[in-house]
Amino acid sequence: MTEQPGRRLLLVHAHPDDESINNGATMARYAAEGAHVTLVTCTLGERGEVIPPELAHLTGAALGQHRRNELAAAMSLLGVRDVRLLGGAGRYSDSGMMGLPDNDDPACFWQADVDEAAAHLVEVIHEVRPQVLVTYDDNGGYGHPDHIQAHRVAMRAAELAAETGWRIPKVYWNRVPRPVVEEAFARLREELPGTPFTKAAAVDDVPGVVPEERITTVIDGTAHAAAKAAAMRAHATQITVAEPCFVLSNELAQPILTTEYYELVRGERGTGERETDLFAGIGEAS
C-alpha cells in the first residue's frame, strides 16, 4: 500500500466528460493547492453521441479510445495527474441511455456485478487512502444507468474498504441548488443571443438539482473558471463550449457553473453554516 501524505480526494465518474462538467473547478482548485486528486472513470463512453461532423465516424471502441485521449487532455488542463479506468481500460463498456437494448449487453457497466466492480475500486482506495470521496446520488444525478451504477459501486467500495482497512472520512454527492441554477438560467436567457446557440435547456435538464437546504458544501471555483471551460472544451466529441455556456448533443444551452455544490452524506461536517472546503474538519495526518 502506497502512503499518500496530505489531502487526498477521490472522484468516481461514469464517462469521460462527466468529471469536467460536474467537478472541473473543484478538481482544478485542489490540484493547484497540492492535494492528491484521483479520478476513476468507469467506462470510456463508447455509446456517446458525437457532436462534430468531422468526428461522426467514431463509434464503439474507436470512440472510446478517442474519448480516453480527450479525458487525458482535460485532466492535464485541470492539473490532475492520477487518472484511472475502473478495472483497466475496456473492463466495463458504456451502457447507453436507460431503457435501450444497450442496457442488456453483458459487457456493459449496468450489467456488472456491483461487488466485483467495487473490488476494483477498493484496490484504488487502499492505495490512495482518500479522505474525501465524491460521486453521484442514488439516481446518478439524472437517471443514466452508468451514473446510477457508478454511485452503487462507489458507495459499496467505501463500505468494503472500511471493512478491510481504510474508512473514507467524508463522502459527498454532486448537487446543484435549485435557486442557483434558476438564477443562472435567467442570466443565460439574456446572454443567449450573443452565443452560437439558439435555445436554452431547462433547469430540470441539469443533473443533481435539489432544494437549497440539501447543500452542505460550496466550493468557489471562480479562480479556476478558465481551466474548467478548457477541460470541458477538450471533450470535443461530447461538448461544445461558448463561455459562459455549453451544449451537449441535444444543442440546448446550459450555464457553466464555476461554483460547485455538494451534499455530505457520510462523515462529520466542518464548522459553520456551510462548508467551503471538502476537507473541513480533517487533519492532514488522517
XYZ file of N, CA and C in Angstrom:
858
model
N 0.846 -1.189 0.000
C 0.000 0.000 0.000
C 0.884 1.244 0.000
N 0.637 2.171 -0.919
C 1.438 3.380 -1.035
C 0.897 4.452 -0.113
N 1.745 4.985 0.735
C 1.322 6.048 1.639
C 1.263 7.373 0.896
N 0.146 8.094 1.000
C -0.006 9.386 0.352
C -0.202 10.446 1.433
N 0.787 11.287 1.694
C 0.645 12.310 2.717
C -0.292 13.424 2.256
N -0.766 14.246 3.232
C -1.561 15.406 2.883
C -2.980 15.057 2.494
N -3.611 15.986 1.757
C -5.021 15.825 1.399
C -5.168 14.968 0.143
N -6.178 14.086 0.170
C -6.341 13.132 -0.928
C -7.817 13.027 -1.282
N -8.129 13.378 -2.496
C -9.501 13.448 -2.990
C -9.700 12.410 -4.080
N -10.769 11.616 -3.964
C -11.115 10.608 -4.963
C -12.479 10.946 -5.557
N -12.553 10.972 -6.887
C -13.809 11.199 -7.584
C -14.106 9.995 -8.462
N -15.367 9.549 -8.456
C -15.783 8.406 -9.267
C -16.848 8.877 -10.249
N -16.553 8.726 -11.542
C -17.465 9.181 -12.594
C -17.741 8.079 -13.604
N -18.814 8.261 -14.353
C -19.290 7.224 -15.263
C -18.571 7.229 -16.604
N -18.424 8.408 -17.209
C -17.866 8.536 -18.560
C -16.877 9.703 -18.608
N -15.959 9.700 -19.556
C -15.162 10.901 -19.789
C -16.089 12.070 -20.148
N -15.905 13.187 -19.539
C -16.572 14.488 -19.642
C -17.423 14.779 -18.420
N -17.945 13.730 -17.750
C -18.760 13.950 -16.546
C -17.973 14.697 -15.476
N -16.702 14.352 -15.357
C -15.890 14.942 -14.291
C -15.673 16.439 -14.515
N -15.461 16.831 -15.759
C -15.197 18.245 -16.039
C -16.448 19.088 -15.862
N -17.600 18.575 -16.293
C -18.860 19.297 -16.140
C -19.225 19.451 -14.667
N -19.136 18.369 -13.924
C -19.581 18.367 -12.527
C -18.574 18.978 -11.567
N -17.304 18.651 -11.736
C -16.309 18.940 -10.702
C -15.043 19.605 -11.225
N -15.079 20.133 -12.445
C -13.856 20.673 -13.038
C -13.189 21.738 -12.195
N -13.974 22.683 -11.669
C -13.395 23.758 -10.870
C -12.866 23.233 -9.536
N -13.604 22.300 -8.944
C -13.170 21.696 -7.685
C -11.845 20.959 -7.869
N -11.755 20.158 -8.919
C -10.534 19.402 -9.166
C -9.354 20.337 -9.405
N -9.588 21.377 -10.206
C -8.507 22.326 -10.500
C -8.047 23.035 -9.231
N -8.999 23.406 -8.375
C -8.644 24.091 -7.129
C -7.765 23.218 -6.258
N -8.207 21.986 -6.021
C -7.446 21.139 -5.104
C -6.115 20.703 -5.705
N -6.083 20.468 -7.003
C -4.803 20.140 -7.639
C -3.827 21.302 -7.496
N -4.324 22.536 -7.693
C -3.463 23.710 -7.580
C -2.974 23.909 -6.155
N -3.777 23.477 -5.180
C -3.394 23.620 -3.784
C -2.487 22.491 -3.301
N -2.202 21.538 -4.180
C -1.269 20.474 -3.828
C -1.896 19.206 -3.306
N -3.220 19.111 -3.326
C -3.881 17.865 -2.917
C -3.628 16.785 -3.962
N -3.678 15.546 -3.525
C -3.594 14.411 -4.451
C -5.007 14.121 -4.943
N -5.268 14.414 -6.207
C -6.596 14.233 -6.791
C -6.575 12.997 -7.680
N -7.436 12.040 -7.367
C -7.538 10.803 -8.142
C -8.915 10.744 -8.790
N -8.937 10.535 -10.094
C -10.195 10.342 -10.829
C -10.282 8.900 -11.286
N -11.390 8.241 -10.968
C -11.684 6.913 -11.503
C -12.891 7.046 -12.428
N -12.708 6.689 -13.690
C -13.780 6.733 -14.682
C -14.181 5.295 -14.990
N -15.482 5.030 -14.976
C -15.954 3.643 -15.021
C -16.086 3.071 -16.425
N -16.323 3.910 -17.423
C -16.406 3.450 -18.815
C -15.731 4.486 -19.698
N -15.541 4.132 -20.967
C -14.954 5.069 -21.926
C -16.011 5.803 -22.746
N -17.279 5.588 -22.435
C -18.320 6.322 -23.145
C -18.458 5.940 -24.601
N -18.334 4.655 -24.876
C -18.327 4.179 -26.264
C -19.644 4.393 -26.999
N -20.726 4.649 -26.257
C -22.032 4.849 -26.892
C -22.475 6.311 -26.861
N -21.555 7.190 -26.586
C -21.895 8.611 -26.573
C -22.217 9.125 -27.967
N -23.069 10.156 -28.025
C -23.403 10.790 -29.298
C -22.333 11.812 -29.640
N -21.806 11.728 -30.854
C -20.697 12.592 -31.272
C -21.249 13.865 -31.908
N -20.763 15.019 -31.454
C -21.267 16.303 -31.951
C -20.602 16.732 -33.265
N -19.263 16.830 -33.348
C -18.653 17.391 -34.564
C -18.826 16.461 -35.767
N -19.299 16.968 -36.882
C -19.481 16.119 -38.070
C -18.196 15.423 -38.503
N -17.059 16.095 -38.324
C -15.793 15.511 -38.755
C -15.363 14.327 -37.895
N -16.018 14.150 -36.737
C -15.701 13.016 -35.867
C -16.843 12.000 -35.809
N -17.866 12.215 -36.626
C -19.064 11.371 -36.575
C -18.784 9.918 -36.926
N -17.657 9.656 -37.586
C -17.309 8.278 -37.947
C -16.879 7.461 -36.730
N -16.610 8.124 -35.615
C -16.138 7.405 -34.428
C -17.297 6.707 -33.725
N -17.179 5.420 -33.565
C -18.175 4.634 -32.832
C -17.450 3.541 -32.043
N -18.157 2.961 -31.078
C -17.639 1.804 -30.357
C -16.260 2.015 -29.782
N -15.383 1.043 -29.998
C -14.044 1.078 -29.411
C -13.239 2.275 -29.885
N -13.419 2.665 -31.151
C -12.682 3.824 -31.672
C -13.102 5.100 -30.953
N -14.398 5.239 -30.697
C -14.872 6.394 -29.941
C -14.356 6.333 -28.510
N -14.361 5.154 -27.912
C -13.855 5.014 -26.559
C -12.400 5.439 -26.446
N -11.576 5.040 -27.395
C -10.167 5.429 -27.364
C -10.012 6.933 -27.550
N -10.822 7.486 -28.455
C -10.758 8.924 -28.674
C -11.157 9.674 -27.398
N -12.195 9.193 -26.733
C -12.637 9.854 -25.517
C -11.632 9.673 -24.378
N -10.914 8.585 -24.397
C -9.841 8.406 -23.412
C -8.767 9.471 -23.612
N -8.461 9.762 -24.858
C -7.488 10.818 -25.152
C -8.026 12.186 -24.753
N -9.320 12.407 -24.982
C -9.924 13.662 -24.544
C -9.837 13.809 -23.028
N -10.079 12.709 -22.332
C -10.004 12.725 -20.873
C -8.598 13.094 -20.402
N -7.604 12.506 -21.030
C -6.221 12.805 -20.653
C -5.908 14.283 -20.862
N -6.373 14.831 -21.975
C -6.138 16.254 -22.247
C -6.853 17.133 -21.231
N -8.095 16.780 -20.908
C -8.862 17.566 -19.945
C -8.194 17.553 -18.583
N -7.745 16.383 -18.141
C -7.132 16.294 -16.822
C -5.795 17.037 -16.768
N -5.079 17.056 -17.861
C -3.850 17.842 -17.910
C -4.153 19.328 -17.703
N -5.240 19.791 -18.294
C -5.641 21.192 -18.152
C -6.064 21.519 -16.725
N -6.608 20.532 -16.022
C -7.023 20.745 -14.632
C -5.905 20.479 -13.631
N -4.785 19.944 -14.100
C -3.671 19.641 -13.212
C -3.809 18.329 -12.479
N -4.697 17.452 -12.965
C -4.929 16.155 -12.322
C -4.064 15.102 -13.000
N -3.212 14.459 -12.216
C -2.238 13.514 -12.769
C -2.593 12.055 -12.535
N -3.490 11.789 -11.596
C -3.823 10.409 -11.247
C -5.206 10.073 -11.812
N -5.210 9.494 -13.006
C -6.455 9.183 -13.720
C -6.497 7.683 -13.986
N -7.576 7.037 -13.566
C -7.676 5.582 -13.677
C -8.984 5.199 -14.360
N -8.977 4.038 -14.995
C -10.191 3.452 -15.562
C -10.542 2.239 -14.711
N -11.761 2.155 -14.246
C -12.166 1.114 -13.313
C -11.891 -0.272 -13.886
N -11.040 -1.038 -13.198
C -10.721 -2.378 -13.651
C -9.804 -2.428 -14.861
N -9.309 -1.262 -15.311
C -8.472 -1.206 -16.507
C -9.286 -0.825 -17.734
N -8.607 -0.329 -18.754
C -9.272 0.150 -19.971
C -10.118 -0.941 -20.602
N -11.370 -0.630 -20.867
C -12.249 -1.564 -21.558
C -12.885 -2.611 -20.672
N -12.625 -2.562 -19.359
C -13.212 -3.584 -18.489
C -14.734 -3.502 -18.498
N -15.258 -2.277 -18.456
C -16.709 -2.075 -18.490
C -17.043 -1.107 -19.618
N -18.026 -1.466 -20.427
C -18.398 -0.605 -21.549
C -19.613 0.239 -21.199
N -19.774 1.297 -21.956
C -20.899 2.221 -21.828
C -22.215 1.457 -21.987
N -23.193 1.779 -21.142
C -24.474 1.063 -21.145
C -25.549 1.732 -21.988
N -25.259 2.916 -22.542
C -26.283 3.639 -23.281
C -27.320 4.235 -22.351
N -28.278 4.939 -22.928
C -29.314 5.589 -22.129
C -30.296 4.557 -21.569
N -30.931 4.901 -20.469
C -31.831 3.979 -19.788
C -32.973 3.535 -20.699
N -33.253 2.218 -20.689
C -34.362 1.668 -21.450
C -34.014 1.199 -22.843
N -32.764 1.405 -23.281
C -32.353 0.958 -24.612
C -31.825 -0.475 -24.542
N -31.849 -1.193 -25.678
C -31.304 -2.561 -25.687
C -29.845 -2.634 -25.257
N -29.107 -1.506 -25.417
C -27.702 -1.473 -24.990
C -27.546 -1.874 -23.520
N -28.577 -1.594 -22.716
C -28.509 -1.911 -21.282
C -28.352 -3.403 -21.022
N -28.697 -4.238 -22.018
C -28.677 -5.689 -21.837
C -27.359 -6.329 -22.253
N -26.437 -5.531 -22.766
C -25.132 -6.050 -23.183
C -24.401 -6.587 -21.949
N -24.024 -7.873 -21.944
C -23.353 -8.430 -20.753
C -22.063 -7.709 -20.384
N -21.439 -7.035 -21.354
C -20.177 -6.347 -21.086
C -20.369 -4.936 -20.558
N -21.605 -4.454 -20.552
C -21.804 -3.055 -20.166
C -21.774 -2.906 -18.645
N -21.498 -1.700 -18.224
C -21.328 -1.412 -16.802
C -22.609 -1.678 -16.018
N -23.751 -1.408 -16.620
C -25.039 -1.618 -15.957
C -25.243 -3.070 -15.553
N -24.662 -3.989 -16.324
C -24.809 -5.416 -16.046
C -23.730 -5.951 -15.113
N -22.795 -5.116 -14.725
C -21.687 -5.571 -13.876
C -22.186 -5.960 -12.489
N -21.586 -6.974 -11.902
C -21.820 -7.304 -10.507
C -21.234 -6.183 -9.645
N -22.060 -5.608 -8.781
C -21.624 -4.437 -8.018
C -20.431 -4.756 -7.125
N -20.457 -5.873 -6.435
C -19.340 -6.207 -5.559
C -18.052 -6.441 -6.339
N -18.181 -7.072 -7.510
C -16.985 -7.315 -8.330
C -16.401 -5.995 -8.812
N -17.254 -5.106 -9.296
C -16.769 -3.803 -9.760
C -16.215 -2.992 -8.591
N -16.887 -3.065 -7.449
C -16.421 -2.330 -6.273
C -15.051 -2.806 -5.822
N -14.766 -4.085 -6.010
C -13.463 -4.619 -5.606
C -12.322 -3.921 -6.348
N -12.540 -3.581 -7.620
C -11.515 -2.837 -8.366
C -11.299 -1.461 -7.750
N -12.374 -0.831 -7.317
C -12.256 0.487 -6.714
C -11.639 0.404 -5.322
N -11.924 -0.663 -4.602
C -11.322 -0.846 -3.282
C -9.796 -0.878 -3.396
N -9.280 -1.488 -4.441
C -7.828 -1.502 -4.642
C -7.278 -0.087 -4.730
N -7.978 0.773 -5.441
C -7.556 2.172 -5.556
C -7.652 2.873 -4.202
N -8.732 2.628 -3.491
C -8.919 3.265 -2.181
C -7.810 2.870 -1.220
N -7.443 1.590 -1.189
C -6.380 1.168 -0.290
C -5.032 1.760 -0.698
N -4.819 1.946 -1.977
C -3.561 2.555 -2.431
C -3.503 4.035 -2.099
N -4.576 4.768 -2.425
C -4.577 6.220 -2.318
C -4.943 6.702 -0.921
N -5.810 5.944 -0.228
C -6.277 6.296 1.109
C -6.922 7.697 1.127
N -7.926 7.904 0.302
C -8.539 9.236 0.227
C -9.281 9.587 1.505
N -9.258 10.872 1.838
C -10.086 11.345 2.962
C -11.461 11.770 2.472
N -11.583 12.040 1.167
C -12.839 12.520 0.600
C -13.159 11.727 -0.659
N -14.412 11.293 -0.761
C -14.935 10.639 -1.967
C -16.079 11.482 -2.496
N -16.071 11.725 -3.808
C -17.152 12.449 -4.481
C -17.727 11.559 -5.566
N -19.053 11.426 -5.580
C -19.719 10.667 -6.640
C -21.136 11.191 -6.795
N -21.985 10.447 -7.519
C -23.369 10.856 -7.764
C -24.290 10.382 -6.642
N -25.547 10.885 -6.689
C -26.577 10.375 -5.784
C -27.112 9.044 -6.320
N -28.119 8.492 -5.635
C -28.587 7.150 -5.998
C -29.371 7.108 -7.301
N -29.705 8.275 -7.866
C -30.309 8.332 -9.202
C -29.275 8.712 -10.256
N -28.019 8.726 -9.868
C -26.981 9.095 -10.814
C -27.088 10.522 -11.302
N -27.800 11.362 -10.555
C -27.988 12.744 -10.969
C -29.170 12.936 -11.885
N -29.295 12.040 -12.884
C -30.401 12.210 -13.840
C -30.914 10.896 -14.421
N -30.558 9.781 -13.826
C -31.151 8.517 -14.228
C -30.412 7.712 -15.269
N -29.224 8.123 -15.664
C -28.440 7.328 -16.620
C -27.959 6.058 -15.916
N -28.076 4.889 -16.561
C -27.688 3.649 -15.873
C -26.244 3.627 -15.417
N -25.328 4.181 -16.206
C -23.925 4.170 -15.794
C -23.680 5.083 -14.603
N -24.421 6.174 -14.516
C -24.286 7.067 -13.367
C -24.844 6.406 -12.109
N -25.980 5.738 -12.249
C -26.550 5.013 -11.114
C -25.593 3.920 -10.649
N -25.025 3.204 -11.607
C -24.097 2.125 -11.258
C -22.818 2.678 -10.642
N -22.343 3.804 -11.128
C -21.156 4.419 -10.534
C -21.416 4.768 -9.073
N -22.608 5.293 -8.795
C -22.989 5.566 -7.407
C -22.955 4.284 -6.575
N -23.593 3.226 -7.080
C -23.656 1.969 -6.337
C -22.264 1.415 -6.068
N -21.427 1.447 -7.078
C -20.079 0.896 -6.953
C -19.244 1.736 -5.986
N -19.339 3.052 -6.097
C -18.554 3.919 -5.221
C -18.966 3.740 -3.759
N -20.262 3.719 -3.516
C -20.733 3.586 -2.138
C -20.405 2.208 -1.564
N -20.541 1.170 -2.389
C -20.197 -0.181 -1.922
C -18.698 -0.302 -1.676
N -17.895 0.301 -2.545
C -16.444 0.251 -2.355
C -16.034 0.948 -1.064
N -16.704 2.050 -0.743
C -16.394 2.735 0.513
C -16.689 1.822 1.702
N -17.805 1.065 1.634
C -18.142 0.118 2.707
C -17.093 -0.990 2.803
N -16.739 -1.568 1.670
C -15.776 -2.676 1.668
C -14.399 -2.222 2.121
N -13.993 -1.031 1.707
C -12.687 -0.518 2.121
C -12.648 -0.300 3.624
N -13.767 0.181 4.185
C -13.824 0.390 5.639
C -13.680 -0.918 6.394
N -14.220 -1.986 5.804
C -14.140 -3.309 6.435
C -12.741 -3.910 6.328
N -11.941 -3.397 5.391
C -10.639 -4.014 5.116
C -9.473 -3.051 5.316
N -9.690 -1.979 6.090
C -8.522 -1.208 6.492
C -8.528 0.284 6.254
N -9.424 0.820 5.400
C -9.422 2.275 5.226
C -10.841 2.798 5.150
N -11.233 3.544 6.164
C -12.540 4.201 6.163
C -12.376 5.607 5.621
N -13.091 5.924 4.550
C -13.037 7.267 3.962
C -13.816 8.208 4.889
N -13.155 9.211 5.453
C -13.826 10.046 6.445
C -15.064 10.793 5.934
N -15.024 11.261 4.662
C -16.143 12.074 4.171
C -16.543 11.621 2.765
N -17.854 11.460 2.557
C -18.403 11.078 1.258
C -19.419 12.133 0.846
N -19.261 12.633 -0.378
C -20.137 13.672 -0.905
C -20.820 13.206 -2.190
N -22.013 13.762 -2.413
C -22.693 13.601 -3.694
C -22.722 14.948 -4.412
N -22.589 14.891 -5.733
C -22.708 16.099 -6.548
C -24.137 16.639 -6.451
N -24.248 17.931 -6.256
C -25.555 18.582 -6.165
C -25.517 19.951 -6.853
N -26.710 20.485 -7.167
C -26.858 21.867 -7.621
C -28.110 22.425 -6.933
N -27.994 23.515 -6.193
C -29.180 24.079 -5.537
C -30.114 24.723 -6.561
N -31.400 24.439 -6.459
C -32.363 24.925 -7.439
C -32.342 26.452 -7.596
N -32.323 27.237 -6.517
C -32.310 28.688 -6.725
C -31.107 29.175 -7.520
N -29.956 28.562 -7.314
C -28.739 28.967 -8.028
C -28.866 28.674 -9.516
N -29.338 27.492 -9.852
C -29.429 27.138 -11.263
C -30.562 27.911 -11.945
N -31.636 28.217 -11.213
C -32.700 29.050 -11.790
C -32.175 30.439 -12.137
N -31.388 31.005 -11.229
C -30.796 32.323 -11.489
C -29.816 32.263 -12.660
N -29.032 31.176 -12.729
C -28.075 31.021 -13.824
C -28.785 30.918 -15.166
N -29.906 30.217 -15.210
C -30.656 30.113 -16.458
C -31.317 31.430 -16.834
N -31.727 32.215 -15.834
C -32.286 33.540 -16.131
C -31.239 34.420 -16.802
N -30.004 34.387 -16.299
C -28.918 35.142 -16.936
C -28.637 34.602 -18.325
N -28.657 33.281 -18.449
C -28.349 32.653 -19.732
C -29.336 33.083 -20.816
N -30.604 33.170 -20.458
C -31.594 33.571 -21.451
C -31.316 34.981 -21.970
N -30.762 35.841 -21.115
C -30.393 37.188 -21.550
C -29.150 37.177 -22.427
N -28.225 36.260 -22.125
C -26.944 36.214 -22.832
C -26.995 35.382 -24.102
N -28.037 34.561 -24.252
C -28.090 33.596 -25.352
C -27.932 34.219 -26.740
N -28.526 35.399 -27.014
C -28.362 35.967 -28.360
C -26.905 36.255 -28.740
N -26.052 36.394 -27.765
C -24.641 36.646 -28.054
C -23.800 35.390 -28.169
N -24.457 34.222 -28.149
C -23.751 32.943 -28.257
C -24.113 32.261 -29.576
N -23.409 31.183 -29.933
C -23.756 30.438 -31.152
C -25.011 29.582 -30.997
N -25.585 29.546 -29.803
C -26.684 28.640 -29.511
C -28.024 29.362 -29.599
N -29.052 28.617 -29.942
C -30.350 29.244 -30.190
C -31.397 28.940 -29.130
N -31.204 27.907 -28.346
C -32.222 27.515 -27.383
C -31.561 27.050 -26.095
N -32.164 27.410 -24.963
C -31.633 27.016 -23.667
C -32.294 25.736 -23.176
N -31.561 24.987 -22.398
C -32.123 23.833 -21.698
C -33.035 24.333 -20.584
N -33.641 23.404 -19.875
C -34.468 23.737 -18.713
C -33.710 23.393 -17.438
N -34.129 23.980 -16.348
C -33.489 23.714 -15.060
C -33.440 22.219 -14.776
N -34.523 21.517 -15.078
C -34.587 20.093 -14.761
C -33.742 19.233 -15.698
N -33.111 19.849 -16.708
C -32.149 19.119 -17.541
C -30.790 19.015 -16.866
N -30.590 19.756 -15.798
C -29.310 19.757 -15.083
C -29.327 18.637 -14.049
N -28.329 17.769 -14.049
C -28.302 16.673 -13.067
C -28.116 17.171 -11.640
N -28.763 16.484 -10.713
C -28.496 16.710 -9.299
C -29.103 17.952 -8.693
N -30.130 18.539 -9.333
C -30.765 19.737 -8.775
C -31.609 19.351 -7.562
N -31.387 20.056 -6.456
C -32.102 19.771 -5.205
C -32.460 21.083 -4.513
N -33.381 21.037 -3.541
C -33.646 22.232 -2.731
C -32.378 22.717 -2.044
N -32.304 24.013 -1.852
C -31.075 24.611 -1.344
C -30.657 24.047 0.013
N -31.633 23.647 0.824
C -31.282 23.165 2.163
C -30.518 21.845 2.145
N -30.507 21.163 1.008
C -29.733 19.910 0.926
C -28.231 20.170 0.775
N -27.875 21.369 0.393
C -26.465 21.684 0.136
C -25.720 21.864 1.456
N -24.647 21.107 1.617
C -23.822 21.257 2.819
C -22.504 21.962 2.534
N -22.096 21.973 1.260
C -20.725 22.384 0.946
C -20.703 23.146 -0.375
N -20.032 24.295 -0.373
C -19.942 25.155 -1.545
C -18.467 25.387 -1.852
N -18.064 25.010 -3.049
C -16.670 25.189 -3.463
C -16.610 26.288 -4.517
N -16.017 27.414 -4.138
C -15.871 28.542 -5.055
C -14.702 28.268 -5.995
N -15.041 27.973 -7.241
C -14.007 27.685 -8.227
C -13.794 28.811 -9.214
N -14.201 30.033 -8.840
C -14.118 31.163 -9.760
C -12.708 31.342 -10.314
N -11.720 31.165 -9.465
C -10.330 31.346 -9.906
C -9.918 30.307 -10.937
N -10.697 29.229 -11.043
C -10.354 28.146 -11.962
C -11.397 27.989 -13.069
N -12.161 29.071 -13.291
C -13.208 29.033 -14.324
C -12.627 28.744 -15.699
N -11.512 29.362 -16.033
C -10.913 29.164 -17.360
C -10.438 27.724 -17.522
N -9.884 27.149 -16.469
C -9.418 25.760 -16.545
C -10.593 24.814 -16.734
N -11.704 25.066 -16.022
C -12.874 24.212 -16.187
C -13.404 24.295 -17.605
N -13.546 25.497 -18.137
C -14.047 25.650 -19.509
C -13.120 24.976 -20.513
N -11.810 25.089 -20.295
C -10.844 24.457 -21.202
C -10.947 22.940 -21.137
N -11.126 22.408 -19.928
C -11.261 20.959 -19.777
C -12.527 20.469 -20.465
N -13.623 21.198 -20.303
C -14.859 20.823 -20.990
C -14.670 20.881 -22.504
N -13.977 21.894 -22.974
C -13.730 22.038 -24.412
C -12.885 20.873 -24.950
N -12.025 20.313 -24.112
C -11.198 19.182 -24.536
C -12.034 17.956 -24.863
N -13.227 17.870 -24.282
C -14.146 16.761 -24.573
C -14.981 17.109 -25.809
N -14.285 17.328 -26.917
C -14.937 17.915 -28.091
C -15.976 17.007 -28.736
N -15.881 15.691 -28.547
C -16.905 14.823 -29.131
C -18.244 15.010 -28.435
N -18.233 15.458 -27.186
C -19.437 15.489 -26.367
C -19.945 16.882 -26.031
N -19.072 17.868 -26.039
C -19.409 19.195 -25.519
C -18.959 20.272 -26.500
N -19.819 21.258 -26.727
C -19.428 22.480 -27.423
C -19.503 23.616 -26.417
N -18.385 24.315 -26.236
C -18.288 25.372 -25.231
C -18.249 26.732 -25.911
N -19.082 27.632 -25.448
C -19.021 29.043 -25.832
C -19.320 29.820 -24.552
N -18.282 30.134 -23.815
C -18.471 30.744 -22.497
C -19.394 31.948 -22.579
N -20.337 32.028 -21.624
C -20.419 31.332 -20.336
C -21.319 30.095 -20.348
N -21.479 29.466 -21.501
C -22.375 28.320 -21.549
C -21.810 27.219 -22.438
N -22.542 26.107 -22.501
C -22.130 24.969 -23.302
C -23.365 24.208 -23.745
N -23.175 23.352 -24.743
C -24.253 22.444 -25.140
C -23.696 21.033 -25.241
N -24.584 20.081 -25.020
C -24.301 18.677 -25.292
C -24.907 18.354 -26.658
N -25.096 17.080 -26.956
C -25.579 16.698 -28.287
C -27.012 17.144 -28.554
N -27.749 17.507 -27.493
C -29.123 17.987 -27.700
C -29.187 19.449 -28.139
N -28.033 20.123 -28.165
C -27.904 21.505 -28.630
C -28.675 22.505 -27.768
N -28.954 22.148 -26.520
C -29.638 23.039 -25.595
C -28.611 23.637 -24.633
N -28.545 24.954 -24.599
C -27.501 25.632 -23.840
C -27.725 25.518 -22.337
N -26.640 25.303 -21.622
C -26.629 25.288 -20.163
C -25.520 26.209 -19.670
N -25.703 26.840 -18.520
C -24.631 27.671 -17.965
C -23.490 26.813 -17.431
N -22.276 27.309 -17.584
C -21.122 26.668 -16.946
C -21.067 27.175 -15.505
N -21.195 26.260 -14.560
C -21.191 26.628 -13.146
C -19.764 26.506 -12.601
N -19.206 27.611 -12.159
C -17.831 27.579 -11.646
C -17.797 27.514 -10.124
N -18.913 27.789 -9.474
C -19.064 27.408 -8.068
C -19.778 26.067 -8.078
N -19.209 25.099 -7.372
C -19.735 23.729 -7.404
C -20.224 23.336 -6.016
N -21.263 22.512 -5.995
C -22.022 22.263 -4.778
C -22.092 20.771 -4.462
N -22.148 20.482 -3.159
C -22.095 19.100 -2.707
C -23.004 18.895 -1.504
N -23.396 17.632 -1.330
C -24.109 17.217 -0.123
C -23.270 16.172 0.596
N -22.892 16.459 1.823
C -22.156 15.497 2.643
C -23.126 14.422 3.110
N -22.866 13.171 2.744
C -23.784 12.089 3.107
C -23.172 11.120 4.119
N -21.856 11.169 4.293
C -21.189 10.368 5.315
C -20.033 11.169 5.877
N -19.927 11.187 7.187
C -18.840 11.907 7.823
C -19.334 13.127 8.578
N -18.413 13.783 9.260
C -18.732 14.927 10.107
C -18.526 16.226 9.352
N -19.543 17.094 9.423
C -19.440 18.402 8.790
C -18.435 19.275 9.513
N -17.796 20.141 8.743
C -16.947 21.145 9.345
C -17.795 22.191 10.052
N -17.145 23.093 10.749
C -17.870 24.127 11.481
C -18.433 25.161 10.516
N -19.452 25.877 10.971
C -20.057 26.907 10.145
C -21.337 26.419 9.490
N -22.112 27.374 8.963
C -23.394 27.034 8.355
C -23.206 26.126 7.149
N -22.236 26.458 6.316
C -21.904 25.626 5.156
C -20.400 25.495 5.044
N -19.961 24.321 4.694
C -18.538 24.117 4.439
C -18.124 24.852 3.165
N -16.885 25.299 3.136
C -16.300 25.857 1.914
C -15.059 25.070 1.506
N -14.892 23.910 2.132
C -13.733 23.062 1.884
C -14.175 21.611 2.086
N -13.955 20.759 1.075
C -14.330 19.353 1.202
C -13.577 18.666 2.325
N -12.435 19.181 2.678
C -11.605 18.576 3.720
C -11.831 19.198 5.090
N -12.843 20.036 5.232
C -13.105 20.690 6.513
C -13.221 19.675 7.636
N -12.483 19.899 8.702
C -12.524 19.019 9.863
C -11.619 17.813 9.780
N -10.885 17.667 8.677
C -9.985 16.531 8.516
C -8.553 16.985 8.704
N -7.842 16.365 9.636
C -6.429 16.686 9.820
C -5.584 16.066 8.729
N -4.469 16.677 8.408
C -3.606 16.174 7.348
C -3.024 14.811 7.681
N -3.031 14.437 8.942
C -2.486 13.127 9.314
C -3.467 12.003 9.060
N -4.691 12.341 8.715
C -5.732 11.311 8.525
C -5.356 10.372 7.410
